[in-house]
CSV table of C-alpha atoms in Angstrom, one decimal:
chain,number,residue,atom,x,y,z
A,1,UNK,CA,67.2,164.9,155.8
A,2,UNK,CA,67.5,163.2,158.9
A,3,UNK,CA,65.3,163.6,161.7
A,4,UNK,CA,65.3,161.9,165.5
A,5,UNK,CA,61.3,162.1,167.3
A,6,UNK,CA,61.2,161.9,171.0
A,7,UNK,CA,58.1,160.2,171.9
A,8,UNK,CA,57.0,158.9,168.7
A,9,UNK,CA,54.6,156.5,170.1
A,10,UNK,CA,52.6,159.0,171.3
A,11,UNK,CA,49.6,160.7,169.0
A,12,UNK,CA,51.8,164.1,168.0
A,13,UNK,CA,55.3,161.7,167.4
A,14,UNK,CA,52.9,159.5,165.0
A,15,UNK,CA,51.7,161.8,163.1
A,16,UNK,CA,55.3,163.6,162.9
A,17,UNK,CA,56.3,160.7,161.6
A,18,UNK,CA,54.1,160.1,158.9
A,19,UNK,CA,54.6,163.8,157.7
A,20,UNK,CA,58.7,163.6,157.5
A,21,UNK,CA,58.3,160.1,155.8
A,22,UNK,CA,55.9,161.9,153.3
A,23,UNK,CA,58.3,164.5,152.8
A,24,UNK,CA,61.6,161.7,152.1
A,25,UNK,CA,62.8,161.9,155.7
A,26,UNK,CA,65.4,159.2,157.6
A,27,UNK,CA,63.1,158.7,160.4
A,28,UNK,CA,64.4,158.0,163.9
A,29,UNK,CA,62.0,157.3,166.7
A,30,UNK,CA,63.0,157.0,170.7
A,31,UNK,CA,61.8,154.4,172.6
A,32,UNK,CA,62.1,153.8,176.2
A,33,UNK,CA,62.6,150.6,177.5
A,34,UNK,CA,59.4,148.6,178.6
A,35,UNK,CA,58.7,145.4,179.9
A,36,UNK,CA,55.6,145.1,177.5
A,37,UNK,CA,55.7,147.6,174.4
A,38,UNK,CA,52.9,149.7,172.7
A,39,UNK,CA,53.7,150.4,169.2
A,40,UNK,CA,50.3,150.3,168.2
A,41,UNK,CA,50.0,154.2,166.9
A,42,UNK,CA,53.1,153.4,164.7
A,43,UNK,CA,52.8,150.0,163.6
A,44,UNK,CA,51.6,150.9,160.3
A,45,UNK,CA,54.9,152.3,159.6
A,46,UNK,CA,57.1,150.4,161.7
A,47,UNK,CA,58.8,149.1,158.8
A,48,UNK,CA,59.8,152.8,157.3
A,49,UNK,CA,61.2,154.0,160.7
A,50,UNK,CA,64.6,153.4,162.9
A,51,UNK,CA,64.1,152.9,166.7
A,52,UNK,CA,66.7,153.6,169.3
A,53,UNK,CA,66.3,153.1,173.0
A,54,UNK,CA,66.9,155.8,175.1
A,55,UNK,CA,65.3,157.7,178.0
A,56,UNK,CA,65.1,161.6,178.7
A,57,UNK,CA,66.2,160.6,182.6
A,58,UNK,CA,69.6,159.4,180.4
A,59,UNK,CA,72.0,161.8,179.4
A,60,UNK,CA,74.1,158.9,177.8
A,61,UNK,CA,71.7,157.4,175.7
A,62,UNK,CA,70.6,160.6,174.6
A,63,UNK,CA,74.4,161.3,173.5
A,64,UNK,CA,74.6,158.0,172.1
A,65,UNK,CA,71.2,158.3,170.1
A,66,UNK,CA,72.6,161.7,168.0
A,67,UNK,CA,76.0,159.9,167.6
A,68,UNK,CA,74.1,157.4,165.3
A,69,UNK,CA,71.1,159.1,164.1
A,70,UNK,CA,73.6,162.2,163.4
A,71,UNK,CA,70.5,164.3,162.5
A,72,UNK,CA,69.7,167.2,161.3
A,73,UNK,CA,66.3,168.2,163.5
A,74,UNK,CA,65.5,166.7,166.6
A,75,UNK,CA,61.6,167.1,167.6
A,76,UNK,CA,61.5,166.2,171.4
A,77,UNK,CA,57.3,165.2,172.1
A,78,UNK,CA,58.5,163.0,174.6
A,79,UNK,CA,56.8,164.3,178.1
A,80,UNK,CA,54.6,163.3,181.4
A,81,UNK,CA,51.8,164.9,179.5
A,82,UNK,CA,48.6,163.9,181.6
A,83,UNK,CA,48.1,167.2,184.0
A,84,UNK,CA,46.5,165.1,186.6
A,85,UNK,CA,49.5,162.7,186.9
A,86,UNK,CA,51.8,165.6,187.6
A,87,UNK,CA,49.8,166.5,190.9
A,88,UNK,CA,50.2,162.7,191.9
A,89,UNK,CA,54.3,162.8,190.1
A,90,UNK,CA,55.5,166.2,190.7
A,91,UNK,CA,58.9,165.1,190.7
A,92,UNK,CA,59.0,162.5,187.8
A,93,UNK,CA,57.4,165.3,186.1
A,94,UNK,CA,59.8,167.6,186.0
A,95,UNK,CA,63.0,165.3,185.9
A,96,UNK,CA,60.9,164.7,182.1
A,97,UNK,CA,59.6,167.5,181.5
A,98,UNK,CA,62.1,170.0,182.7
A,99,UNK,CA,65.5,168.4,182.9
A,100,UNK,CA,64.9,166.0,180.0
A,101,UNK,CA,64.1,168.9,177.5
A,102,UNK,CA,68.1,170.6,179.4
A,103,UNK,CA,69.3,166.8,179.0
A,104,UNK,CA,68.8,166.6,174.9
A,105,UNK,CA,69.9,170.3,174.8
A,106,UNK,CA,73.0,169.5,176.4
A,107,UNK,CA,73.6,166.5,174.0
A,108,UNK,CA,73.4,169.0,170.7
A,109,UNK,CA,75.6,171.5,172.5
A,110,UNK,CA,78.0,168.9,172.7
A,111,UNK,CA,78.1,167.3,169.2
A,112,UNK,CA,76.4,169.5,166.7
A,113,UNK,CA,74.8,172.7,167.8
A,114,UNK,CA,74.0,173.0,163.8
A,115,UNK,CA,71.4,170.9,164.6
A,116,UNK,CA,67.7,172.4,164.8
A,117,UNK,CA,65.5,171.8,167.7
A,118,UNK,CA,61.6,172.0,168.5
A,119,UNK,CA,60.5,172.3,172.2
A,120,UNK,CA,57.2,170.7,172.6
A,121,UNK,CA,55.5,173.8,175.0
A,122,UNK,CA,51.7,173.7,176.4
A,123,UNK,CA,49.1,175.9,176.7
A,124,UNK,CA,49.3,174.8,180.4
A,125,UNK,CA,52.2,177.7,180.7
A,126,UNK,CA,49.9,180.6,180.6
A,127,UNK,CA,47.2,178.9,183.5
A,128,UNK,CA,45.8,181.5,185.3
A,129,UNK,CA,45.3,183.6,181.7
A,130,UNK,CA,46.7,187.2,182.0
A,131,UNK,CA,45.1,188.3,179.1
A,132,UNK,CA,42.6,186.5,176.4
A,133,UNK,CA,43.2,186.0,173.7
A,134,UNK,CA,47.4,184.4,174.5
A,135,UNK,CA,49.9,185.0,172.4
A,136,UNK,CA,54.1,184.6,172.2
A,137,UNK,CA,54.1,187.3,174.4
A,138,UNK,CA,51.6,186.7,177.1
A,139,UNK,CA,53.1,185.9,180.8
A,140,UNK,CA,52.9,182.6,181.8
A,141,UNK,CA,50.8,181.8,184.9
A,142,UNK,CA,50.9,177.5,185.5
A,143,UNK,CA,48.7,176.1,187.5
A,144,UNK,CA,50.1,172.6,188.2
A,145,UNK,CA,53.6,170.6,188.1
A,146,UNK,CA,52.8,169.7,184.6
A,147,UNK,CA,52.7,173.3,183.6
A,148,UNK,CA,55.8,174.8,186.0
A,149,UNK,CA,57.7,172.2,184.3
A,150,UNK,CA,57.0,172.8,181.0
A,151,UNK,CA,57.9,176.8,182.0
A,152,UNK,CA,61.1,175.2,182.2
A,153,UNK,CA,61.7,173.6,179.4
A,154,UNK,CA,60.6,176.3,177.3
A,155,UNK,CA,63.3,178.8,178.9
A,156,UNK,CA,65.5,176.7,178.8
A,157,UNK,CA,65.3,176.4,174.9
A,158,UNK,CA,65.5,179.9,174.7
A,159,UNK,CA,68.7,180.1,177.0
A,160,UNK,CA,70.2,177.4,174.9
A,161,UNK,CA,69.0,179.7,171.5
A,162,UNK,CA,70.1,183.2,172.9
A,163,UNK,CA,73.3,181.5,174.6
A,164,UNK,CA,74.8,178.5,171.9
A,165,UNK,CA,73.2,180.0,169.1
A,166,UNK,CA,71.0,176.5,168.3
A,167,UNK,CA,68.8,176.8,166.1
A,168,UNK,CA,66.2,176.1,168.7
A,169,UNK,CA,62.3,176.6,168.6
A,170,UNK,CA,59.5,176.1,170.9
A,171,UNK,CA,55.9,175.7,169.9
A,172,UNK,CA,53.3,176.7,172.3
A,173,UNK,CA,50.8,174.4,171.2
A,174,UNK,CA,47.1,174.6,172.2
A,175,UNK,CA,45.4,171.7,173.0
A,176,UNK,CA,45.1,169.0,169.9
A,177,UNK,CA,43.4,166.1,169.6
A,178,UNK,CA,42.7,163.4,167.2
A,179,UNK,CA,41.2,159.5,167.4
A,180,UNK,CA,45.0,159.0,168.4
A,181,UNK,CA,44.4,160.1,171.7
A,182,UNK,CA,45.2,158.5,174.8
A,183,UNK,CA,42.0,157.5,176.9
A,184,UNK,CA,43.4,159.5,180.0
A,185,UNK,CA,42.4,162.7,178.2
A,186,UNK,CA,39.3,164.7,178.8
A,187,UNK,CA,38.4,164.5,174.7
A,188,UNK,CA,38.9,160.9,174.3
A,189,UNK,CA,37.1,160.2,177.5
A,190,UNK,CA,33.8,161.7,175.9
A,191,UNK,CA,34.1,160.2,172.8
A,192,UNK,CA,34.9,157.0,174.0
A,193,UNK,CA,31.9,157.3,176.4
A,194,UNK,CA,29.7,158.5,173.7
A,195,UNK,CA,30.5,155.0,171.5
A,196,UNK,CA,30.0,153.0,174.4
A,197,UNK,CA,26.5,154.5,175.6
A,198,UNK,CA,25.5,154.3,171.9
A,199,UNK,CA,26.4,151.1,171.6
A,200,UNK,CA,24.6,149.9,174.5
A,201,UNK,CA,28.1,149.2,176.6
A,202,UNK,CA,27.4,151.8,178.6
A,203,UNK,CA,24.6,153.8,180.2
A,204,UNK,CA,26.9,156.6,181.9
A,205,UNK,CA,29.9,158.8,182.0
A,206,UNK,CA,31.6,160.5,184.6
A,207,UNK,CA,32.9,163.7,183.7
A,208,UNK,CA,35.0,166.5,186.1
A,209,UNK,CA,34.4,170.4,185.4
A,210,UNK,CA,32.2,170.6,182.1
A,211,UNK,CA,33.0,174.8,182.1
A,212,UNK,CA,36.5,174.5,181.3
A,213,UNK,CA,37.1,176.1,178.2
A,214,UNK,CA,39.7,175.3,175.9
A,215,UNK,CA,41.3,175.9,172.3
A,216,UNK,CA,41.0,172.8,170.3
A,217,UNK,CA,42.4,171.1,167.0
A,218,UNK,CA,43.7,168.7,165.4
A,219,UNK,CA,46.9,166.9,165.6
A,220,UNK,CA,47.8,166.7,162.7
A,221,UNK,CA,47.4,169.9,161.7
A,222,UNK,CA,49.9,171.1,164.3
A,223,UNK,CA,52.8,168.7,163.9
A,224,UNK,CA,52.4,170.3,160.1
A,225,UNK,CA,53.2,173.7,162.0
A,226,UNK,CA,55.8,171.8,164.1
A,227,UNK,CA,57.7,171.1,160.7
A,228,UNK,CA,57.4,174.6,159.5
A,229,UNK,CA,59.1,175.9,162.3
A,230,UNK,CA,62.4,174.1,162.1
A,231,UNK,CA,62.4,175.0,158.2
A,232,UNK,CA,63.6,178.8,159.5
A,233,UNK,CA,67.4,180.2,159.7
A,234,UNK,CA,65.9,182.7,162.4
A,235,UNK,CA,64.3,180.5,165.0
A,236,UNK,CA,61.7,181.7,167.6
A,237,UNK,CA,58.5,180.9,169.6
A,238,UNK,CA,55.0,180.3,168.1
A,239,UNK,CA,51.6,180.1,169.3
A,240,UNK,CA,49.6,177.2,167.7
A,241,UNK,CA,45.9,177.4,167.9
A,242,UNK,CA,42.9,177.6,166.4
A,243,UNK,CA,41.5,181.3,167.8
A,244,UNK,CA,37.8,179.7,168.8
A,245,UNK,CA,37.0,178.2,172.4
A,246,UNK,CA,35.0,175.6,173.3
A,247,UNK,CA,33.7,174.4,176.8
A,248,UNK,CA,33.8,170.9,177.8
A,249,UNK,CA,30.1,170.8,177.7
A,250,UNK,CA,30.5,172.0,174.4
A,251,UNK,CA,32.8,169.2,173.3
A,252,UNK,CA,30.5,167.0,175.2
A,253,UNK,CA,27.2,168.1,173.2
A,254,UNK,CA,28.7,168.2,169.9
A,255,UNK,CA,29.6,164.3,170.8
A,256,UNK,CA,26.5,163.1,171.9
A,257,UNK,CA,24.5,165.1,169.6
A,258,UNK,CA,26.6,163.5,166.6
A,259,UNK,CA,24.8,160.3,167.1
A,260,UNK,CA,21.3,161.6,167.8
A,261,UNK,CA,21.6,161.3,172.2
A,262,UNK,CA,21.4,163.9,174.6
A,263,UNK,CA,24.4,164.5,177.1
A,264,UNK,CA,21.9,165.2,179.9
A,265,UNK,CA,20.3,161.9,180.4
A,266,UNK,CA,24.0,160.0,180.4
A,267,UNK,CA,26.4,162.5,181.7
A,268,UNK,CA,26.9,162.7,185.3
A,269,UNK,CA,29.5,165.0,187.4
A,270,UNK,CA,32.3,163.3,189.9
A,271,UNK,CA,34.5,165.8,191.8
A,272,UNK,CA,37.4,163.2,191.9
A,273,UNK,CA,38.0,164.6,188.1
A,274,UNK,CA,38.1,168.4,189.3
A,275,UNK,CA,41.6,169.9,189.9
A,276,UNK,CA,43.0,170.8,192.5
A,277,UNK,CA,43.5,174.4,190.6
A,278,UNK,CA,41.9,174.6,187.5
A,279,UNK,CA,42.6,176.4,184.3
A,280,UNK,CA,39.6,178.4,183.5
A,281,UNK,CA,39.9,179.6,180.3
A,282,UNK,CA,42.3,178.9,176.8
A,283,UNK,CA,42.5,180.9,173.7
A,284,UNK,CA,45.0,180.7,171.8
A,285,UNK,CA,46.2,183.8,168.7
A,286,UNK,CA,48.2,182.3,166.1
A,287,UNK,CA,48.9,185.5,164.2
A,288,UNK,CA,52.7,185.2,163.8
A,289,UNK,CA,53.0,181.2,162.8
A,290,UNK,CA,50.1,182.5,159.7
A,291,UNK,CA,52.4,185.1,159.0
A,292,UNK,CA,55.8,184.1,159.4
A,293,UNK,CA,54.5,180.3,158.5
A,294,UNK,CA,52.1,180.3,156.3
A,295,UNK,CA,50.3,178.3,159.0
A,296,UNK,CA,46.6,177.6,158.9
A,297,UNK,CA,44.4,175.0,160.5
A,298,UNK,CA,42.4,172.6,158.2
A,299,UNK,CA,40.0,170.4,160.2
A,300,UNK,CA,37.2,172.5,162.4
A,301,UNK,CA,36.0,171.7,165.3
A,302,UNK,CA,32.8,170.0,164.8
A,303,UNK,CA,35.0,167.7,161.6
A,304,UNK,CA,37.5,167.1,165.0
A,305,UNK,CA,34.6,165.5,167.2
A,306,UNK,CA,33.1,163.8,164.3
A,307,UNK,CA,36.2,162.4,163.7
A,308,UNK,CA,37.2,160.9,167.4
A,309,UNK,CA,33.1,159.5,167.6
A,310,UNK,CA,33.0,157.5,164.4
A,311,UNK,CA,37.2,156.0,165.2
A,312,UNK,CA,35.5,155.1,168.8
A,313,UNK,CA,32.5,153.3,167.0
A,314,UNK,CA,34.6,151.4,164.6
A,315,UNK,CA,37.1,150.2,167.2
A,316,UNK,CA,34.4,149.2,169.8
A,317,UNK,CA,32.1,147.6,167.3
A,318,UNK,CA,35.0,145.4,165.8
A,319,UNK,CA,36.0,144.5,169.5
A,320,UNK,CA,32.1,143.5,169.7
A,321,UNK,CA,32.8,141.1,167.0
């Protein structure tokens, strides 16, 4: 089997690629073009991987990647996936996020709509919740750029499904996290924060709305349910989530508590990490993908946090060094 990952570099591409190369996989990673390149959450497996250059904003490289990967599943992770940037990049945001996700469809459509697809959807679609917990067939309410465009690009799969017959298939993915995470992230942020401060770096962190509540797990645990998906003749739409919610706050003292400190005498509140319209309230219900699947998350919540802290104290400590 041959597979092509959009945004490998990124935490859900790496561990995607890990899993396919377990599982005897041709692996084929896009890459856009940079002046200085960050392989680092790959480099391990550089060496068992193919790399192409291409960009979602490039219908023609796109073309020219399935021409020579000739693959049989595409996974497109590639994205503008920091919320906050898409109030500051609406635009950018949606030429990737939107139009990108219509770009790569457009390329299977014209060599080898055999070819099976998985849409990287967000919790971010349903926004202002219209029912708790959210399943496949919950209305979607965004609540920033990030989230209208990723509206998009989830009808849009479903068009190119119902319309091409593609074996296309989104996966509405809660939020997942792992020591992989980029730094920009809410999750990371703590337990970044939370190394620091107990390795005396640090005597503060700045934090936005601690009572957002969200539904989160592991990464690697849901690129396992990416996978899954594509194995079906009958593609369709899945929720992926763990079914327990968790504040901020709670992430927060589950952190700080894991090395013996208390979040109230480090953590402080700055409105310039509010925004602008807030998502209140995540729960995800994951019935079908643990039917139809056999889906199940592995790692809990708690094992999740642990997990990020101890990463953050290895890496600081050794930069210490």
């Amino acid at each position: 089997m041959r597979a092509v990952i959009t945004g490998i570099t990124g935490q859900d591409g790496s561990y995607l690629a890990e899993l396919l190369l377990e599982k005897g996989y041709d692996v084929y990673g896009v890459v856009r073009r940079a002046s200085t390149e960050s392989f680092e959450r790959i480099e391990h497996i550089r060496d068992k991987i193919n790399l192409l250059q291409a960009d979602l904003l490039d219908q023609l490289s796109l073309v020219n990647v399935l021409e020579e990967a000739k693959p049989d599943e595409i996974y497109n992770l590639a994205a503008q996936s920091f919320v906050p940037t898409s109030w500051t990049q609406p635009l950018l945001t949606g030429e990737f996020d939107a139009l990108g996700v219509t770009r790569l469809l457009e390329a299977i459509r014209l060599l080898d709509k055999k070819i099976h697809f998985y849409q990287a959807s967000s919790s971010e679609m349903f926004g202002k919740v219209q029912e708790v917990p959210q399943t496949e067939n919950t209305p979607f309410y965004p609540r920033s750029p990030y989230g209208v465009a990723k509206v998009y690009g989830h009808f849009i799969t479903v068009n190119y499904r119902e319309s091409y017959n593609i074996p296309a298939t989104s996966g509405i993915l809660f939020n997942h996290e792992s020591p992989r995470r980029g730094l920009e992230f809410v999750t990371r942020k703590i337990t970044d924060g939370v190394a620091r401060i107990k390795l005396g770096l640090t005597d503060k962190l700045a934090l936005g709305n601690l009572d957002a509540e969200r539904d989160w797990g592991y990464a690697g645990d849901y690129v396992r349910a990416m996978w899954l998906m594509l194995q079906r003749d009958d593609p369709t739409d899945y929720v992926i989530a763990t079914g327990k919610s968790h504040s901020v706050k709670d992430f927060v003292e589950t952190a700080f508590g894991y090395v013996d400190l208390d979040y109230h005498d480090y953590v402080v509140t700055d409105p310039r990490f509010v925004r602008p319209a807030e998502v209140d309230h995540l729960l995800g219900d994951a019935s079908r993908a643990k039917k139809e699947l056999g889906w199940e998350p592995e790692v809990s919540f708690e094992k999740l946090v642990q997990m990020m802290v101890n990463s953050d104290l290895e890496k600081l400590s050794e930069s210490k060094k």
